[in-house]
Amino acid sequence: MPWGKTAIARAAALIAEGQPVAIPTETVYGLAARADSGEAVARIYAAKGRPSFNPLIIHVASMEQAEQIAHFDDTARDLAARFWPGPLTLVLPLREGAPIASLATAGLDTIALRMPAHPAMHALLEATGLPLAAPSANASGGISPTRAEHVLASLGGRIPLIVDAGPTGLGLESTIVRVKDGALEILRPGPVTPEMLGLPVRFTTDDAIIAPGQLASHYAPSKPLRLNATSAGPGEWLIGFGTVAGNSSLSPSGDLAEAATRLFDLLHQADATTFSKISVAPIPNHGLGLAINDRLTRAAAPR
Ligand code: TXA
Ligand code: MG
């Protein structure tokens, strides 16, 4: 259903009933459900086929709502002021008595919070007045959706509504940062780069925290994927970048922002061709390239 007043009213009614709804954010399409209801959150897991021990990102409309859910220290408040609404998720201590079903946090005493910038998601948050749990709207482990058509192909028939606002602007999931004792840890690289954060950060890759985006195999197409390819091998659909032309290109001019926006779309496209394998050109590992290479490495990991 195209995004607009009618779609948001319909979506809000479904959310109130505890149903999950697919809706775009500025990063990827999310599958949203009211975070205060265990039954509603369970419907997200069921539709995605996601292992239920994985905690979800909780989306909020305002700082007031966020502070009711989590404890913010000065560092967290500063990050929220600088990057919200926007593609930054903060992992913070969960407030006791917060209106969040324990299934949404997988029983952890921390919570992943973000205030999204997309007008459709923002309108839904405003209309429901509820915090919304929303992982990417794809079957668990698959390629994230940057268009309504991707959601339809992956979850069609399993969810009651897809709000369609065209392709998402950023194309990669939010950066996840854990704020602990004033220090920052990047749990998932994303559109907000370490340079943009402008604070000392460390990357946490091998951690006890259960984060599906951190599983070795994730974001995966159905075909074998080879990285750092400068030419196509036999049977391979080559996704190019910069001077590597390929069958399609993430960015002929070598622009990392353009490549981030197009990454999941071109992976979906490559997966749908008759070619039996996919390869991807080398992507420079700085700035947004960190997040692109993170997703590509997981997409290429053995299953
Ligand atoms: O851009 C995004 O963040 C998208 C859009 C829809 O907002 N959402 C998204 O959610 O990517 P999801 O559920 O696919 O990814 C959530 C990530 C997972 O890696 C999860 O494990 C991690 O957040 N996470 C959630 N709660 C956490 C916690 N308490 N500690 C550490 N990681 C957590
Ligand atoms: Mg996901």
PDB file of N, CA and C in Angstrom, residues 123-173:
ATOM      1  N   ALA A 123       5.840   8.755  11.294  1.00  0.00           N
ATOM      2  CA  ALA A 123       4.383   8.939  11.362  1.00  0.00           C
ATOM      3  C   ALA A 123       3.725   7.763  12.085  1.00  0.00           C
ATOM      4  N   LEU A 124       4.225   6.556  11.840  1.00  0.00           N
ATOM      5  CA  LEU A 124       3.644   5.381  12.509  1.00  0.00           C
ATOM      6  C   LEU A 124       3.926   5.418  14.014  1.00  0.00           C
ATOM      7  N   LEU A 125       5.143   5.818  14.377  1.00  0.00           N
ATOM      8  CA  LEU A 125       5.483   5.934  15.804  1.00  0.00           C
ATOM      9  C   LEU A 125       4.590   6.967  16.476  1.00  0.00           C
ATOM     10  N   GLU A 126       4.367   8.091  15.801  1.00  0.00           N
ATOM     11  CA  GLU A 126       3.502   9.143  16.344  1.00  0.00           C
ATOM     12  C   GLU A 126       2.060   8.651  16.462  1.00  0.00           C
ATOM     13  N   ALA A 127       1.591   7.968  15.410  1.00  0.00           N
ATOM     14  CA  ALA A 127       0.191   7.536  15.374  1.00  0.00           C
ATOM     15  C   ALA A 127      -0.108   6.491  16.444  1.00  0.00           C
ATOM     16  N   THR A 128       0.853   5.615  16.730  1.00  0.00           N
ATOM     17  CA  THR A 128       0.596   4.560  17.710  1.00  0.00           C
ATOM     18  C   THR A 128       0.926   5.024  19.127  1.00  0.00           C
ATOM     19  N   GLY A 129       1.858   5.968  19.252  1.00  0.00           N
ATOM     20  CA  GLY A 129       2.307   6.391  20.569  1.00  0.00           C
ATOM     21  C   GLY A 129       3.077   5.307  21.310  1.00  0.00           C
ATOM     22  N   LEU A 130       3.485   4.271  20.595  1.00  0.00           N
ATOM     23  CA  LEU A 130       4.155   3.129  21.218  1.00  0.00           C
ATOM     24  C   LEU A 130       5.589   2.996  20.716  1.00  0.00           C
ATOM     25  N   PRO A 131       6.494   2.469  21.553  1.00  0.00           N
ATOM     26  CA  PRO A 131       7.790   2.062  21.022  1.00  0.00           C
ATOM     27  C   PRO A 131       7.578   0.845  20.117  1.00  0.00           C
ATOM     28  N   LEU A 132       8.274   0.816  18.987  1.00  0.00           N
ATOM     29  CA  LEU A 132       8.078  -0.279  18.036  1.00  0.00           C
ATOM     30  C   LEU A 132       9.370  -1.066  17.844  1.00  0.00           C
ATOM     31  N   ALA A 133       9.275  -2.370  18.037  1.00  0.00           N
ATOM     32  CA  ALA A 133      10.389  -3.248  17.703  1.00  0.00           C
ATOM     33  C   ALA A 133      10.375  -3.432  16.197  1.00  0.00           C
ATOM     34  N   ALA A 134      11.531  -3.312  15.551  1.00  0.00           N
ATOM     35  CA  ALA A 134      11.557  -3.487  14.096  1.00  0.00           C
ATOM     36  C   ALA A 134      12.920  -3.957  13.599  1.00  0.00           C
ATOM     37  N   PRO A 135      13.040  -5.258  13.340  1.00  0.00           N
ATOM     38  CA  PRO A 135      14.213  -5.754  12.627  1.00  0.00           C
ATOM     39  C   PRO A 135      13.984  -5.542  11.134  1.00  0.00           C
ATOM     40  N   SER A 136      14.991  -5.823  10.346  1.00  0.00           N
ATOM     41  CA  SER A 136      14.812  -5.708   8.901  1.00  0.00           C
ATOM     42  C   SER A 136      13.726  -6.676   8.438  1.00  0.00           C
ATOM     43  N   ALA A 137      12.933  -6.239   7.432  1.00  0.00           N
ATOM     44  CA  ALA A 137      11.754  -7.004   7.018  1.00  0.00           C
ATOM     45  C   ALA A 137      12.099  -8.054   5.961  1.00  0.00           C
ATOM     46  N   ASN A 138      12.916  -9.007   6.378  1.00  0.00           N
ATOM     47  CA  ASN A 138      13.284 -10.109   5.481  1.00  0.00           C
ATOM     48  C   ASN A 138      13.296 -11.393   6.287  1.00  0.00           C
ATOM     49  N   ALA A 139      13.206 -12.525   5.597  1.00  0.00           N
ATOM     50  CA  ALA A 139      13.351 -13.806   6.280  1.00  0.00           C
ATOM     51  C   ALA A 139      14.728 -13.838   6.924  1.00  0.00           C
ATOM     52  N   SER A 140      14.821 -14.443   8.105  1.00  0.00           N
ATOM     53  CA  SER A 140      16.054 -14.452   8.885  1.00  0.00           C
ATOM     54  C   SER A 140      17.241 -14.953   8.068  1.00  0.00           C
ATOM     55  N   GLY A 141      18.353 -14.193   8.143  1.00  0.00           N
ATOM     56  CA  GLY A 141      19.573 -14.607   7.462  1.00  0.00           C
ATOM     57  C   GLY A 141      19.655 -14.155   6.019  1.00  0.00           C
ATOM     58  N   GLY A 142      18.538 -13.690   5.441  1.00  0.00           N
ATOM     59  CA  GLY A 142      18.525 -13.292   4.036  1.00  0.00           C
ATOM     60  C   GLY A 142      19.012 -11.871   3.814  1.00  0.00           C
ATOM     61  N   ILE A 143      18.945 -11.434   2.559  1.00  0.00           N
ATOM     62  CA  ILE A 143      19.402 -10.093   2.201  1.00  0.00           C
ATOM     63  C   ILE A 143      18.385  -9.066   2.709  1.00  0.00           C
ATOM     64  N   SER A 144      18.883  -7.969   3.294  1.00  0.00           N
ATOM     65  CA  SER A 144      17.976  -6.956   3.832  1.00  0.00           C
ATOM     66  C   SER A 144      17.228  -6.240   2.709  1.00  0.00           C
ATOM     67  N   PRO A 145      15.971  -5.807   2.984  1.00  0.00           N
ATOM     68  CA  PRO A 145      15.141  -5.187   1.957  1.00  0.00           C
ATOM     69  C   PRO A 145      15.308  -3.670   1.896  1.00  0.00           C
ATOM     70  N   THR A 146      15.586  -3.163   0.721  1.00  0.00           N
ATOM     71  CA  THR A 146      15.656  -1.711   0.534  1.00  0.00           C
ATOM     72  C   THR A 146      14.502  -1.212  -0.333  1.00  0.00           C
ATOM     73  N   ARG A 147      13.640  -2.127  -0.768  1.00  0.00           N
ATOM     74  CA  ARG A 147      12.442  -1.775  -1.536  1.00  0.00           C
ATOM     75  C   ARG A 147      11.277  -2.625  -1.054  1.00  0.00           C
ATOM     76  N   ALA A 148      10.052  -2.117  -1.239  1.00  0.00           N
ATOM     77  CA  ALA A 148       8.857  -2.871  -0.860  1.00  0.00           C
ATOM     78  C   ALA A 148       8.805  -4.210  -1.606  1.00  0.00           C
ATOM     79  N   GLU A 149       9.287  -4.224  -2.855  1.00  0.00           N
ATOM     80  CA  GLU A 149       9.262  -5.475  -3.648  1.00  0.00           C
ATOM     81  C   GLU A 149      10.109  -6.558  -2.975  1.00  0.00           C
ATOM     82  N   HIS A 150      11.240  -6.148  -2.344  1.00  0.00           N
ATOM     83  CA  HIS A 150      12.076  -7.125  -1.638  1.00  0.00           C
ATOM     84  C   HIS A 150      11.308  -7.744  -0.473  1.00  0.00           C
ATOM     85  N   VAL A 151      10.546  -6.906   0.240  1.00  0.00           N
ATOM     86  CA  VAL A 151       9.765  -7.400   1.382  1.00  0.00           C
ATOM     87  C   VAL A 151       8.716  -8.388   0.883  1.00  0.00           C
ATOM     88  N   LEU A 152       8.042  -7.992  -0.188  1.00  0.00           N
ATOM     89  CA  LEU A 152       6.995  -8.847  -0.753  1.00  0.00           C
ATOM     90  C   LEU A 152       7.558 -10.208  -1.147  1.00  0.00           C
ATOM     91  N   ALA A 153       8.734 -10.191  -1.794  1.00  0.00           N
ATOM     92  CA  ALA A 153       9.336 -11.453  -2.243  1.00  0.00           C
ATOM     93  C   ALA A 153       9.730 -12.326  -1.050  1.00  0.00           C
ATOM     94  N   SER A 154      10.146 -11.713   0.056  1.00  0.00           N
ATOM     95  CA  SER A 154      10.662 -12.475   1.190  1.00  0.00           C
ATOM     96  C   SER A 154       9.571 -12.863   2.191  1.00  0.00           C
ATOM     97  N   LEU A 155       8.627 -11.947   2.445  1.00  0.00           N
ATOM     98  CA  LEU A 155       7.647 -12.169   3.517  1.00  0.00           C
ATOM     99  C   LEU A 155       6.199 -12.105   3.045  1.00  0.00           C
ATOM    100  N   GLY A 156       5.983 -11.870   1.758  1.00  0.00           N
ATOM    101  CA  GLY A 156       4.626 -11.752   1.224  1.00  0.00           C
ATOM    102  C   GLY A 156       3.769 -12.933   1.666  1.00  0.00           C
ATOM    103  N   GLY A 157       2.527 -12.669   2.083  1.00  0.00           N
ATOM    104  CA  GLY A 157       1.664 -13.757   2.528  1.00  0.00           C
ATOM    105  C   GLY A 157       1.822 -14.056   4.005  1.00  0.00           C
ATOM    106  N   ARG A 158       2.921 -13.577   4.614  1.00  0.00           N
ATOM    107  CA  ARG A 158       3.147 -13.859   6.039  1.00  0.00           C
ATOM    108  C   ARG A 158       2.870 -12.645   6.909  1.00  0.00           C
ATOM    109  N   ILE A 159       2.682 -11.481   6.271  1.00  0.00           N
ATOM    110  CA  ILE A 159       2.394 -10.254   7.030  1.00  0.00           C
ATOM    111  C   ILE A 159       1.210  -9.536   6.386  1.00  0.00           C
ATOM    112  N   PRO A 160       0.418  -8.793   7.199  1.00  0.00           N
ATOM    113  CA  PRO A 160      -0.831  -8.235   6.681  1.00  0.00           C
ATOM    114  C   PRO A 160      -0.674  -6.945   5.869  1.00  0.00           C
ATOM    115  N   LEU A 161       0.469  -6.242   5.981  1.00  0.00           N
ATOM    116  CA  LEU A 161       0.580  -4.949   5.287  1.00  0.00           C
ATOM    117  C   LEU A 161       2.042  -4.581   5.025  1.00  0.00           C
ATOM    118  N   ILE A 162       2.285  -4.074   3.810  1.00  0.00           N
ATOM    119  CA  ILE A 162       3.587  -3.475   3.486  1.00  0.00           C
ATOM    120  C   ILE A 162       3.314  -2.031   3.088  1.00  0.00           C
ATOM    121  N   VAL A 163       3.875  -1.089   3.842  1.00  0.00           N
ATOM    122  CA  VAL A 163       3.766   0.321   3.475  1.00  0.00           C
ATOM    123  C   VAL A 163       4.908   0.626   2.509  1.00  0.00           C
ATOM    124  N   ASP A 164       4.569   1.081   1.304  1.00  0.00           N
ATOM    125  CA  ASP A 164       5.558   1.265   0.240  1.00  0.00           C
ATOM    126  C   ASP A 164       5.873   2.745   0.059  1.00  0.00           C
ATOM    127  N   ALA A 165       7.123   3.128   0.374  1.00  0.00           N
ATOM    128  CA  ALA A 165       7.556   4.506   0.136  1.00  0.00           C
ATOM    129  C   ALA A 165       8.762   4.522  -0.783  1.00  0.00           C
ATOM    130  N   GLY A 166       8.829   3.528  -1.676  1.00  0.00           N
ATOM    131  CA  GLY A 166       9.934   3.491  -2.629  1.00  0.00           C
ATOM    132  C   GLY A 166      11.232   3.047  -1.982  1.00  0.00           C
ATOM    133  N   PRO A 167      12.342   3.121  -2.734  1.00  0.00           N
ATOM    134  CA  PRO A 167      13.628   2.654  -2.199  1.00  0.00           C
ATOM    135  C   PRO A 167      14.091   3.497  -1.009  1.00  0.00           C
ATOM    136  N   THR A 168      14.774   2.851  -0.049  1.00  0.00           N
ATOM    137  CA  THR A 168      15.257   3.576   1.130  1.00  0.00           C
ATOM    138  C   THR A 168      16.479   4.412   0.763  1.00  0.00           C
ATOM    139  N   GLY A 169      16.728   5.456   1.527  1.00  0.00           N
ATOM    140  CA  GLY A 169      17.790   6.398   1.185  1.00  0.00           C
ATOM    141  C   GLY A 169      19.195   5.893   1.436  1.00  0.00           C
ATOM    142  N   LEU A 170      19.418   5.196   2.551  1.00  0.00           N
ATOM    143  CA  LEU A 170      20.786   4.844   2.947  1.00  0.00           C
ATOM    144  C   LEU A 170      21.180   3.439   2.511  1.00  0.00           C
ATOM    145  N   GLY A 171      20.246   2.497   2.619  1.00  0.00           N
ATOM    146  CA  GLY A 171      20.506   1.166   2.068  1.00  0.00           C
ATOM    147  C   GLY A 171      21.239   0.199   2.973  1.00  0.00           C
ATOM    148  N   LEU A 172      21.772   0.648   4.105  1.00  0.00           N
ATOM    149  CA  LEU A 172      22.452  -0.239   5.057  1.00  0.00           C
ATOM    150  C   LEU A 172      21.865   0.002   6.435  1.00  0.00           C
ATOM    151  N   GLU A 173      21.766  -1.060   7.244  1.00  0.00           N
ATOM    152  CA  GLU A 173      21.223  -0.921   8.586  1.00  0.00           C
ATOM    153  C   GLU A 173      22.040   0.056   9.424  1.00  0.00           C
TER     154      GLU A 173
END
